[in-house]
Tab-separated table of C-alpha atoms in Angstrom:
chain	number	residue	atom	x	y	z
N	21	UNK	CA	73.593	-268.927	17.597
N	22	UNK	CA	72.865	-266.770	20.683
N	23	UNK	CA	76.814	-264.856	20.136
N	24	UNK	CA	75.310	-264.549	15.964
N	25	UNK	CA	72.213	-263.069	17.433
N	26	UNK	CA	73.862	-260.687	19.957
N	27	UNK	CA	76.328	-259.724	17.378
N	28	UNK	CA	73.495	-258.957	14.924
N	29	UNK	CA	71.926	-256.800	17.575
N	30	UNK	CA	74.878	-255.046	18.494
N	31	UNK	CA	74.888	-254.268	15.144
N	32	UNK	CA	71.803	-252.994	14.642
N	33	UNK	CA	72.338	-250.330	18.168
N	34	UNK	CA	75.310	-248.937	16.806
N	35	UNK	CA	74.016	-247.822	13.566
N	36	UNK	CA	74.149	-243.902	12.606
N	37	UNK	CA	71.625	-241.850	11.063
N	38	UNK	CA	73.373	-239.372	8.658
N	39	UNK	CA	72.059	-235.908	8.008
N	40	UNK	CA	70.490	-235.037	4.541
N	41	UNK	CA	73.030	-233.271	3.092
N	42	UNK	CA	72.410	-229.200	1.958
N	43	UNK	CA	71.591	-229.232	-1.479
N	44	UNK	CA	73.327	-225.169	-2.278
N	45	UNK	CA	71.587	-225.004	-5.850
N	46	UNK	CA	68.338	-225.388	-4.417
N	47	UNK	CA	68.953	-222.579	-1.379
N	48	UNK	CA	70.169	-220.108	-3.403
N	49	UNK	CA	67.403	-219.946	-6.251
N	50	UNK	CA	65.235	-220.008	-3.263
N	51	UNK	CA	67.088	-216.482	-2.491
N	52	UNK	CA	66.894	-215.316	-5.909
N	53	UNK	CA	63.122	-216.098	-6.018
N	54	UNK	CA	62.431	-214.509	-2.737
N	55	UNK	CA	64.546	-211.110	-3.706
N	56	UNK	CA	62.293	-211.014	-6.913
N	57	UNK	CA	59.105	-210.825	-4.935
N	58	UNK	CA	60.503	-208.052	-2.686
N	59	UNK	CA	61.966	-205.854	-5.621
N	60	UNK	CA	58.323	-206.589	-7.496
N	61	UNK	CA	56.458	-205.275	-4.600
N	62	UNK	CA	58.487	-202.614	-3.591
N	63	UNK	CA	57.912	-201.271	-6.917
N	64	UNK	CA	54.330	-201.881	-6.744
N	65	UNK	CA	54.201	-200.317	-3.555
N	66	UNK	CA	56.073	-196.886	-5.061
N	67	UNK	CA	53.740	-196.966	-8.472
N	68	UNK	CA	50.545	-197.509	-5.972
N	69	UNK	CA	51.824	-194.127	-4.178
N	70	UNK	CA	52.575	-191.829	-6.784
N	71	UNK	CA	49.434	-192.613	-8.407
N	72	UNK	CA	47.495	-192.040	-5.120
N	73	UNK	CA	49.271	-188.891	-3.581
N	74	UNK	CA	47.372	-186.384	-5.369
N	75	UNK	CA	44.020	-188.052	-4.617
N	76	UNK	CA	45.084	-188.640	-0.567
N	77	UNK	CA	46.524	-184.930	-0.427
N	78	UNK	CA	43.384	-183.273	-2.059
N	79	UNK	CA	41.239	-185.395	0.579
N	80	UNK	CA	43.868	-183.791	3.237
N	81	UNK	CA	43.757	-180.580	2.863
N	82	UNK	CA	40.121	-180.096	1.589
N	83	UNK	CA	39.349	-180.797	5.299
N	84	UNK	CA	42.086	-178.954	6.971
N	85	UNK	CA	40.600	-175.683	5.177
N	86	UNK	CA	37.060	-176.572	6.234
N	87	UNK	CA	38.417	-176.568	9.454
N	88	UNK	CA	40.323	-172.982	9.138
N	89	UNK	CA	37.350	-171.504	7.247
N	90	UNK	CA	34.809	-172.250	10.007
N	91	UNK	CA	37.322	-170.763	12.418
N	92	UNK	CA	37.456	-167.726	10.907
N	93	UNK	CA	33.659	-167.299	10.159
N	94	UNK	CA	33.267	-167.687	14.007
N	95	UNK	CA	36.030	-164.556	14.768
N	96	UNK	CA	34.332	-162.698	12.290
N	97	UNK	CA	31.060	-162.986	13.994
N	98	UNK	CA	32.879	-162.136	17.458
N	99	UNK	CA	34.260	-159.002	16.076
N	100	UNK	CA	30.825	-157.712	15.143
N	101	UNK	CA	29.585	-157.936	18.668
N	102	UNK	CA	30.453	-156.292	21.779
N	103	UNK	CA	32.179	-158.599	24.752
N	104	UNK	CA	32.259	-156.996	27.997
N	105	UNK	CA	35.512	-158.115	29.742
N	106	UNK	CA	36.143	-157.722	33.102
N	107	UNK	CA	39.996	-157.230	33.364
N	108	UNK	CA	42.139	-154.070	34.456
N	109	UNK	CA	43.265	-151.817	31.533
N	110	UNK	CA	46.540	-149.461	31.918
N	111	UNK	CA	45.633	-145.601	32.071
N	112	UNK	CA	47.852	-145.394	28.710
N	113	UNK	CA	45.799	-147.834	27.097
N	114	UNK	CA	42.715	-145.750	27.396
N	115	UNK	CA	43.873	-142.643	25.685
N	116	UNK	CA	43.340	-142.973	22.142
N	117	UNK	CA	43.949	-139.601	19.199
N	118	UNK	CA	41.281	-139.638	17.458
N	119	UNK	CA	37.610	-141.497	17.663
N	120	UNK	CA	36.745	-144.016	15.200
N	121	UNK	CA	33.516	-144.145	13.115
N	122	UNK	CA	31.376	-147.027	14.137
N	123	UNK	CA	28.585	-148.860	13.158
N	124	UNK	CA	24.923	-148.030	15.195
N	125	UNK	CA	25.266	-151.794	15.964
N	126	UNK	CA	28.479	-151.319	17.845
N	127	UNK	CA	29.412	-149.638	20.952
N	128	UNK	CA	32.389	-148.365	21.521
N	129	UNK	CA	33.785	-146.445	24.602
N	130	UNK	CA	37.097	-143.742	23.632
N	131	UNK	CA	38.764	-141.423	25.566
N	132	UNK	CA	40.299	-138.545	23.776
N	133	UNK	CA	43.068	-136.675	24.673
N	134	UNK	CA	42.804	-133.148	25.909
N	135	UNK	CA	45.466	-130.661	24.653
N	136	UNK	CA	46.538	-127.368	25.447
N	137	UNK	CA	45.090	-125.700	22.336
N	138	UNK	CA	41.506	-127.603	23.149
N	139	UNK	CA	41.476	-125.977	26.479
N	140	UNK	CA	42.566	-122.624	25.395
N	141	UNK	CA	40.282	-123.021	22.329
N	142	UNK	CA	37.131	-123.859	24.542
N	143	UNK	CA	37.837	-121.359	26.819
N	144	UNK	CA	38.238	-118.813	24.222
N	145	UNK	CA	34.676	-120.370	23.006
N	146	UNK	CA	33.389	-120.433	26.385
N	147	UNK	CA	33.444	-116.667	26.774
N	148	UNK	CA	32.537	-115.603	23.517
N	149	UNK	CA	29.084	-117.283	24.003
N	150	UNK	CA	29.080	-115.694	28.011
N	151	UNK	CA	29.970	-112.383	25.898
N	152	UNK	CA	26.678	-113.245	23.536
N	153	UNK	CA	24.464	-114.108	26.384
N	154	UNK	CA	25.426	-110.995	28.176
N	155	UNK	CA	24.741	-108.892	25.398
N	156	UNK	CA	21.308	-108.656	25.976
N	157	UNK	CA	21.125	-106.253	28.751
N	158	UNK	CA	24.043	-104.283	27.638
N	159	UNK	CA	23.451	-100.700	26.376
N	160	UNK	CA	26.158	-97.958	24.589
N	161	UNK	CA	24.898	-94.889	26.373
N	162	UNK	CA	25.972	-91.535	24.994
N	163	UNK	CA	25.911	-88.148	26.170
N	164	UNK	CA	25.265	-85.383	23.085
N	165	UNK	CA	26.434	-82.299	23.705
N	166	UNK	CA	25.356	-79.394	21.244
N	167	UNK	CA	27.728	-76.260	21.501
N	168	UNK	CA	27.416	-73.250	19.821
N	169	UNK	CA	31.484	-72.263	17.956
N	170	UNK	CA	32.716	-68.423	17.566
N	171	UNK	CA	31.352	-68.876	14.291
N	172	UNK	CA	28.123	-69.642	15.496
N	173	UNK	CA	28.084	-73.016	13.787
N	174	UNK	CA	26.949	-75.968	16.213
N	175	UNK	CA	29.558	-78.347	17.372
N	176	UNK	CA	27.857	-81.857	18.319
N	177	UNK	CA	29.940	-84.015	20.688
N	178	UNK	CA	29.800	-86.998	22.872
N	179	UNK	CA	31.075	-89.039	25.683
N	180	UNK	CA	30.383	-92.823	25.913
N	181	UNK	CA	29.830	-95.002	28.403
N	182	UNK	CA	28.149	-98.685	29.152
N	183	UNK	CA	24.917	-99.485	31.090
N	184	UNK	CA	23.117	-102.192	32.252
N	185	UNK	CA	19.495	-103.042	32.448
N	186	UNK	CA	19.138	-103.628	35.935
N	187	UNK	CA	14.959	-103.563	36.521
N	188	UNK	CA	12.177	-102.300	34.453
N	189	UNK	CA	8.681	-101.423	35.382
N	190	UNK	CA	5.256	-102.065	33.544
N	191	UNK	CA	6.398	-98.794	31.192
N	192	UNK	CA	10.048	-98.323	31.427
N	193	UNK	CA	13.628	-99.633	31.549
N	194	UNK	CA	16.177	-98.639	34.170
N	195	UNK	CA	19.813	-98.659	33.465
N	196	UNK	CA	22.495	-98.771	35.370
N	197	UNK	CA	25.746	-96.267	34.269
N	198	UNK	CA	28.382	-94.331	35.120
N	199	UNK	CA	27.278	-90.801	35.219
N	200	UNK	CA	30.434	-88.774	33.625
N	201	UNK	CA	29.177	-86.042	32.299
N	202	UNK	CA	25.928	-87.791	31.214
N	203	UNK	CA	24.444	-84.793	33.583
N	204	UNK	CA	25.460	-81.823	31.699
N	205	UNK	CA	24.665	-83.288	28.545
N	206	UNK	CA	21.464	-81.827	26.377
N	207	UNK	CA	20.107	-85.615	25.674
N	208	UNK	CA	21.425	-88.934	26.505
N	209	UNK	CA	21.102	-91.629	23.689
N	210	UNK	CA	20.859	-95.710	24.369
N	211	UNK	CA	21.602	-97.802	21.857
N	212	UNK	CA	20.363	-101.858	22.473
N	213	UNK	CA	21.281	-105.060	21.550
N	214	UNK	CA	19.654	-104.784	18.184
N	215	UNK	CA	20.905	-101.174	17.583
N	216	UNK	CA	18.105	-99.622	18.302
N	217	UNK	CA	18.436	-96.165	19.857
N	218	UNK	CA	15.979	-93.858	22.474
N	219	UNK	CA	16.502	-91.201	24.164
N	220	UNK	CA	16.958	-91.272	28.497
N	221	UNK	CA	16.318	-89.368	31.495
N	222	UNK	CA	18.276	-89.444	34.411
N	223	UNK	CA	16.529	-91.063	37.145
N	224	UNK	CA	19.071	-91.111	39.778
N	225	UNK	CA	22.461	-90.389	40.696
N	226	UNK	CA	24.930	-91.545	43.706
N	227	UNK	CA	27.291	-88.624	44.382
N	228	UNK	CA	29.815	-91.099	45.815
N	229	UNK	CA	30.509	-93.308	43.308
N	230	UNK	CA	29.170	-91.573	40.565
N	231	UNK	CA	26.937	-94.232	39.066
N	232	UNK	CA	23.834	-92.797	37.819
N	233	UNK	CA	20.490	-94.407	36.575
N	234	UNK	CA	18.803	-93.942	33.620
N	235	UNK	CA	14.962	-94.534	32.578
N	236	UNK	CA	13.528	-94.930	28.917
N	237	UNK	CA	9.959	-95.357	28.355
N	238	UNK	CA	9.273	-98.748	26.901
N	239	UNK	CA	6.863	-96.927	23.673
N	240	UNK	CA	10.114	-95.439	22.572
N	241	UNK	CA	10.962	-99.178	21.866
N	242	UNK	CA	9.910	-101.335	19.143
N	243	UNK	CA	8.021	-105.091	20.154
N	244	UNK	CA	11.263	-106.936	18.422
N	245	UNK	CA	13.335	-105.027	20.436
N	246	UNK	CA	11.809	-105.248	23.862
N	247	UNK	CA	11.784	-108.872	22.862
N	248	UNK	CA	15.675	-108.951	21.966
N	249	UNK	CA	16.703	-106.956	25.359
N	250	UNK	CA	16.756	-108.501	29.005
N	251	UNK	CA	17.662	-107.816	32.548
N	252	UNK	CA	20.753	-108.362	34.256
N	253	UNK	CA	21.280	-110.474	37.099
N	254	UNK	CA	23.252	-109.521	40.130
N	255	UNK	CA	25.384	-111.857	42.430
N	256	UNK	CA	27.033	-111.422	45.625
N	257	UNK	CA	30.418	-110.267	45.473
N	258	UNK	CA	31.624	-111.231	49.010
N	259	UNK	CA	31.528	-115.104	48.489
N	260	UNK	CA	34.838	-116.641	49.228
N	261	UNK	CA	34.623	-118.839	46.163
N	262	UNK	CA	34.860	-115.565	44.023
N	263	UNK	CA	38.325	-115.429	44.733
N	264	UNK	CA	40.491	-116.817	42.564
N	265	UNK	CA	37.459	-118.000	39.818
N	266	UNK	CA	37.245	-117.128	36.334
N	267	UNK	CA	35.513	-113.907	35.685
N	268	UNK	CA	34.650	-111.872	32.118
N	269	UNK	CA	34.562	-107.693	31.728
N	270	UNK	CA	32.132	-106.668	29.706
N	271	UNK	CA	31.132	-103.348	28.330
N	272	UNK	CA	33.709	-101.097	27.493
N	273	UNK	CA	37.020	-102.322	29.319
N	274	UNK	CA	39.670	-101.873	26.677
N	275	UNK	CA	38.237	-98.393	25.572
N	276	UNK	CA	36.666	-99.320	23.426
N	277	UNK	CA	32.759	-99.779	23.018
N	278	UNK	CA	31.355	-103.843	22.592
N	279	UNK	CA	34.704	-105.196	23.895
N	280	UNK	CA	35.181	-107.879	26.366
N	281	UNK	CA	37.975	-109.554	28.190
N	282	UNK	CA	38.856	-112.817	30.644
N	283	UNK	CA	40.974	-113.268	33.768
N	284	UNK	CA	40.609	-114.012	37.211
N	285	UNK	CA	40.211	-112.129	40.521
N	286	UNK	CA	42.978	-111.938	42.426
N	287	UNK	CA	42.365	-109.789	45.578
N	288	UNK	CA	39.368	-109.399	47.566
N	289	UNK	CA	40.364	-107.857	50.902
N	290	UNK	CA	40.750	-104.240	49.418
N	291	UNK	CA	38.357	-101.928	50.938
N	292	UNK	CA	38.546	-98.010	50.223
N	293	UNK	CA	36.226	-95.383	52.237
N	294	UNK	CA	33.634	-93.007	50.975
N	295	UNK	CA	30.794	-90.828	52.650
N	296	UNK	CA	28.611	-93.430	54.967
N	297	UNK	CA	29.569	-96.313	53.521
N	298	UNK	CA	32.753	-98.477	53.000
N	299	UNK	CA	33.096	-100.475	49.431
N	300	UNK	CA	34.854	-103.582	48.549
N	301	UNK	CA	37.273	-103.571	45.856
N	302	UNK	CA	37.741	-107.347	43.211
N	303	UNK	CA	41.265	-106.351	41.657
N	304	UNK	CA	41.758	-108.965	38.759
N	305	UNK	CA	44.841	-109.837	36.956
N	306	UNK	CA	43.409	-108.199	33.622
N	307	UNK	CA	45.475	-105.232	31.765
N	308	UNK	CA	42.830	-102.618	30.467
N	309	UNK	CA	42.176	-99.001	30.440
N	310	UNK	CA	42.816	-97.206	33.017
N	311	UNK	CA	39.452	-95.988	32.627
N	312	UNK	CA	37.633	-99.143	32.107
N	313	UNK	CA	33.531	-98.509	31.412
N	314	UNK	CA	30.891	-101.730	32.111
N	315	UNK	CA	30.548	-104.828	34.280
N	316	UNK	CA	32.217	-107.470	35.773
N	317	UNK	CA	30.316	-110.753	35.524
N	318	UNK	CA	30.589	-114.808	36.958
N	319	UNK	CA	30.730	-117.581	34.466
N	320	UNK	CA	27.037	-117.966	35.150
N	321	UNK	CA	26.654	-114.215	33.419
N	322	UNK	CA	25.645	-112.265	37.223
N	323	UNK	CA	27.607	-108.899	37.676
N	324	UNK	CA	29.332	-108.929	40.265
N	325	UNK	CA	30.749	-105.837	40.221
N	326	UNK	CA	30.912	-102.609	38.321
N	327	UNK	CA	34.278	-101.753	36.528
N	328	UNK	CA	36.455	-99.052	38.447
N	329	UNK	CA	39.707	-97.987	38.625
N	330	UNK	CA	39.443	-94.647	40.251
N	331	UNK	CA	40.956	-96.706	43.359
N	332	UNK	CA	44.051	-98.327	42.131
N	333	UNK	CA	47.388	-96.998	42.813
N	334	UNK	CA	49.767	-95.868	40.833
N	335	UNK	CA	51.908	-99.245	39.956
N	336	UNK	CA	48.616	-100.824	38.992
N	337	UNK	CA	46.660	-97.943	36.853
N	338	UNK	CA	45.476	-100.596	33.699
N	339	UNK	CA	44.890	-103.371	36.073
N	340	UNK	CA	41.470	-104.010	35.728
N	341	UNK	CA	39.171	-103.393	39.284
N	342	UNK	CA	35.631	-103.335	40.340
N	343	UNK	CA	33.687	-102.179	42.769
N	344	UNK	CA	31.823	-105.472	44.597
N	345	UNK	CA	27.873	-105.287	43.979
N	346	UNK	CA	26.880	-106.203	47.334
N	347	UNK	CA	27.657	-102.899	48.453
N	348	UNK	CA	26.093	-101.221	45.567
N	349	UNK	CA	22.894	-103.176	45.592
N	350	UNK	CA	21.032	-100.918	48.177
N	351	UNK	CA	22.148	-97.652	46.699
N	352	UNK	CA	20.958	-98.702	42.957
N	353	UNK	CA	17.582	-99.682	44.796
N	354	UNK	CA	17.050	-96.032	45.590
N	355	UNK	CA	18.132	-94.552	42.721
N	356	UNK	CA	15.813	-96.464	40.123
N	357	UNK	CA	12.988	-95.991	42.236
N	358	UNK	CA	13.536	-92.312	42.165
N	359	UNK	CA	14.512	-92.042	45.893
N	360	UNK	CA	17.085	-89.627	46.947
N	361	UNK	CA	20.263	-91.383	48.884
N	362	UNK	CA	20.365	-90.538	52.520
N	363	UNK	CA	23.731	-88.775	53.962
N	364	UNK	CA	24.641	-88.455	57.347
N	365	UNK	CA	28.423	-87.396	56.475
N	366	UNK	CA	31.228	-89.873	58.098
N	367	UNK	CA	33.745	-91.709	56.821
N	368	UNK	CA	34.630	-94.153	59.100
N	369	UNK	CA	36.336	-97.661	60.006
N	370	UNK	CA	35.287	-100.814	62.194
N	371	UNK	CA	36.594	-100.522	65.949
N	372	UNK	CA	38.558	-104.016	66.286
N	373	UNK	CA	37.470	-106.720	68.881
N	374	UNK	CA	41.283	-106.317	69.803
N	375	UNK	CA	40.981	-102.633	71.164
N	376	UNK	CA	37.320	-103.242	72.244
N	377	UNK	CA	38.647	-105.752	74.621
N	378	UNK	CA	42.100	-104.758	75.338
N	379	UNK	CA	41.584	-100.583	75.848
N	380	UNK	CA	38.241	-101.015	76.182
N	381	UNK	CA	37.378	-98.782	73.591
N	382	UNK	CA	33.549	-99.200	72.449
N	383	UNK	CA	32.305	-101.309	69.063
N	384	UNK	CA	30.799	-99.299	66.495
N	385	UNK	CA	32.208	-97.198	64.058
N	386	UNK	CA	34.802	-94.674	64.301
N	387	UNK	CA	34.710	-91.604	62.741
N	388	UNK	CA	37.850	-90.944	60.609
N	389	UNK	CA	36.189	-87.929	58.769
N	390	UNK	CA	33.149	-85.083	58.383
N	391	UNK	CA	31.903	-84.242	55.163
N	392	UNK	CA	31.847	-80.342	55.279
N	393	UNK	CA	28.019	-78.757	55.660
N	394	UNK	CA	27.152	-82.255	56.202
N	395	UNK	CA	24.218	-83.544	58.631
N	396	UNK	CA	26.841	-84.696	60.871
N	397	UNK	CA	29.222	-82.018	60.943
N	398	UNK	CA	25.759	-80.033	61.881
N	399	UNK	CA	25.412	-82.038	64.882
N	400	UNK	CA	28.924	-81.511	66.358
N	401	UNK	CA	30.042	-85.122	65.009
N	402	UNK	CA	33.528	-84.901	65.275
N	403	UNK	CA	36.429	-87.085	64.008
N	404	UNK	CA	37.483	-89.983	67.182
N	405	UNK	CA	33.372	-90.007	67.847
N	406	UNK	CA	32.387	-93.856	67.840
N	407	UNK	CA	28.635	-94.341	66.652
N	408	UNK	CA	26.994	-96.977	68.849
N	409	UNK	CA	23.563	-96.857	67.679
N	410	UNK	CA	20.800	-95.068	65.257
N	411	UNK	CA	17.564	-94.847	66.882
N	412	UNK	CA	17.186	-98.295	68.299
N	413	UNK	CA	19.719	-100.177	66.001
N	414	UNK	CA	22.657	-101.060	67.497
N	415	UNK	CA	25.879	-100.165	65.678
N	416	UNK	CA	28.884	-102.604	65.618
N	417	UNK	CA	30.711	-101.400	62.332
N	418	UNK	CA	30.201	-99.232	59.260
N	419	UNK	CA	28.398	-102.231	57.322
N	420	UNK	CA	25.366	-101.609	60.092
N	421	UNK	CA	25.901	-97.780	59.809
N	422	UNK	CA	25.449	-98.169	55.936
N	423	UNK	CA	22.557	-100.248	56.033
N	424	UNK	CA	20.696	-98.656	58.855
N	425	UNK	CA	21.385	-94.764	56.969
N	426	UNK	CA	19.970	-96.076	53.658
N	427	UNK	CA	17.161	-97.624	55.396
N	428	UNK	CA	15.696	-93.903	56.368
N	429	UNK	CA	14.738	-90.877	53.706
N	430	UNK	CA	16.715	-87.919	52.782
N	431	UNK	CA	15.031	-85.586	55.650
N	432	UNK	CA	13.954	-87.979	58.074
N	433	UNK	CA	15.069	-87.380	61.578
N	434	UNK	CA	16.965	-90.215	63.190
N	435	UNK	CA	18.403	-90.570	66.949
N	436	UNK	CA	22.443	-91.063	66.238
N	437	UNK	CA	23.887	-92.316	69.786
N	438	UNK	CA	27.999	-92.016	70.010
N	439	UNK	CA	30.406	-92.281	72.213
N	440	UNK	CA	33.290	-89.521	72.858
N	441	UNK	CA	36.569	-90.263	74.595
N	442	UNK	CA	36.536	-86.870	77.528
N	443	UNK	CA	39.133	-86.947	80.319
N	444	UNK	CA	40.415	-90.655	79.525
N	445	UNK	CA	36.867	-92.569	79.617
N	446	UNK	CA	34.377	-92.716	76.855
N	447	UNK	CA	31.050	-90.846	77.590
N	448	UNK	CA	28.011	-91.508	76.023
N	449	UNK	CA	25.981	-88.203	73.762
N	450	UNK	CA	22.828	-89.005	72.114
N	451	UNK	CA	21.914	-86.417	68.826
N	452	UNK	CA	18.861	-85.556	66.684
N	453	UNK	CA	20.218	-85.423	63.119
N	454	UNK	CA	18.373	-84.808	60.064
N	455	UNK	CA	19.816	-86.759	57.181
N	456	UNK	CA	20.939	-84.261	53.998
């Protein structure tokens, strides 16, 4: 019974347990099922997105140009105000053609270019108005000349010339001319700024230069024009900054009367010698007439010198000269104050430092030449003298001599001290002269 049992057992251990077996049917209608849900919802999932594109883009978009819009609302306001950047700008980038209209609220700095025309064009400008301003104290003086023909008809000519108002006095005008022939003439006739003529009298003339000046009584002269007219200014025509600067004739420097004319002044160191007195000559690079009439005046309107060309040589007859002012201030003085001008009768030069210390020869001015029937050819002056001192001035060059002689009166007695080279030494001679 045990062997049956054991047996049975045995049995019993050794029995298998056999898989399920697949049932293929079953698996693949699961499949088919499964693929049906996927192509159902797939399609469901297209529909869903086609019918919701338009409503998701719209929602997109709509806040994408909310975004964009308030962007540009804040450049807007940016461009309407003015941001001050601190950052380095090319020279090109300044320079702009033209300026651009702006609004009050806005400010905007432009730099314009500056061409060739502008400059010539404000220039041109530029003296015009100096012309205007000028015109004021310019006068067309002209000498009337009645003359009796062969057929005892009367001839009435003229000569013209341009004057200045240099002064005036509680009662009359005094203007500054070149005399001409203004002194033979049977009336002289000023014309003013507002064309209103009188009649002149000579007041005083300068034998040396021939510059005259002429006197009208201000009752000849309505209250509009006395109010129209003024008086010129004089400068000094011995600054170094005068040469080379901008300078305007005015007057009568073409020939013709009211004209005017620009250039610059290029020569300064020309000095020509007359009786007692030695004048600087401002030669400018202008082409006039040779026989220019008027002024030479600054860009501030001043005369600086009075139009000559009597001085020029030959190679330089219409190039337009003056005679400096400085020189001529003292002389005009006189003459409108109806003083006669003081002559002793030299022409002379400066004695150098270089022979005053090398030969020893003695500062003062050298005599070069005696005015015949002069007050110093009277004295025994004689050419080679050296004048040292009048009365107690000393005398180192002609610009003392000048000053000291029109100090005095025609026909007041001065002490002239020289000295005269005599057996190889100079010797001192003190004279009473009586100045012409």
């Amino acid at each position: 019974m045990n062997d049956q049992n054991k047996q049975t057992q045995s049995d019993f251990l050794e029995e298998t347990i056999k898989k399920r077996p697949v049932n293929k049917q079953k698996v693949a209608k699961r499949m088919i099922e499964v693929s049906l849900l996927a192509i159902l919802f797939g399609a469901i999932a297209c529909a869903t997105i086609v019918l919701l594109s338009p409503v998701l883009e719209n929602m997109i978009f709509s806040e994408e140009e909310e975004e964009t819009e308030s962007e540009v609302a804040e450049m807007d306001f940016a461009e309407d105000s003015l941001e001050v950047v601190a950052e380095e700008i090319a020279p090109e980038d300044m320079l702009v053609e033209d300026t651009e209209e702006v609004s009050e609220d806005t400010v905007v700095i432009v730099e314009e270019t500056i061409t060739a025309q502008q400059i010539v064009e404000e220039e041109a400008q530029l003296f015009a108005d100096l012309a205007a301003s000028c015109s004021g104290w310019l006068v067309t003086v002209r000498g009337v000349y009645n003359n009796e023909s062969w057929l005892e008809s009367s001839l009435v000519s003229t000569s013209e010339s341009s004057g200045a108002i240099v002064t005036e006095s509680d009662t009359e005008l005094y203007i500054l001319t070149n005399s001409g022939d203004m002194s033979r003439a049977d009336y002289i006739e000023l014309t003013f700024v507002d064309g209103t003529s009188a009649v002149g009298a000579i007041r005083g003339e300068d034998s040396n230069t021939g510059l005259m000046i002429l006197s009208v009584s201000k009752g000849d002269l309505s209250a509009e024009t006395l109010e129209e007219i003024s008086t010129a200014v004089f400068s000094s025509s011995n600054l170094k900054s005068n040469m080379g600067s901008r300078v305007l004739a005015v007057g009568n420097p073409m020939g013709v009367s009211g004209s005017y004319v620009s250039g610059t002044i290029t020569a300064m160191g020309i000095e020509v010698n007359s009786w007692d007195i030695n004048y600087k000559v401002l030669m400018t690079d202008i082409y006039a007439s040779q026989s220019p009439q008027g002024f030479l005046v600054n860009l501030r309107g001043y005369i600086v010198g009075v139009l000559c060309n009597d001085y020029n040589s030959g190679d330089t007859g219409n190039i337009l000269s003056a005679l400096g002012i400085t020189e001529l201030k003292k002389t005009i003085e006189l003459m409108y104050n109806g003083s006669s001008i003081p002559r002793l009768g030299i022409q002379g030069i400066d004695v150098t430092a270089a022979a005053n210390e090398g030969e020893g020869v003695p500062l003062g001015a050298y005599v070069t030449d005696v005015l015949v029937d002069s007050a110093a050819m009277s004295a025994g002056i004689q050419v080679g003298d050296i004048v040292t001192a009048i009365d107690e001035t000393e005398i180192t060059g002609m610009s003392e001599l000048t000053s000291c002689i029109l100090s005095h009166q025609a026909g007041e007695a001065v002490s002239v001290t020289i000295c005269r080279l005599s057996q190889g030494a100079y010797r001192e001679i003190e004279l009473h002269i009586v100045l012409l």
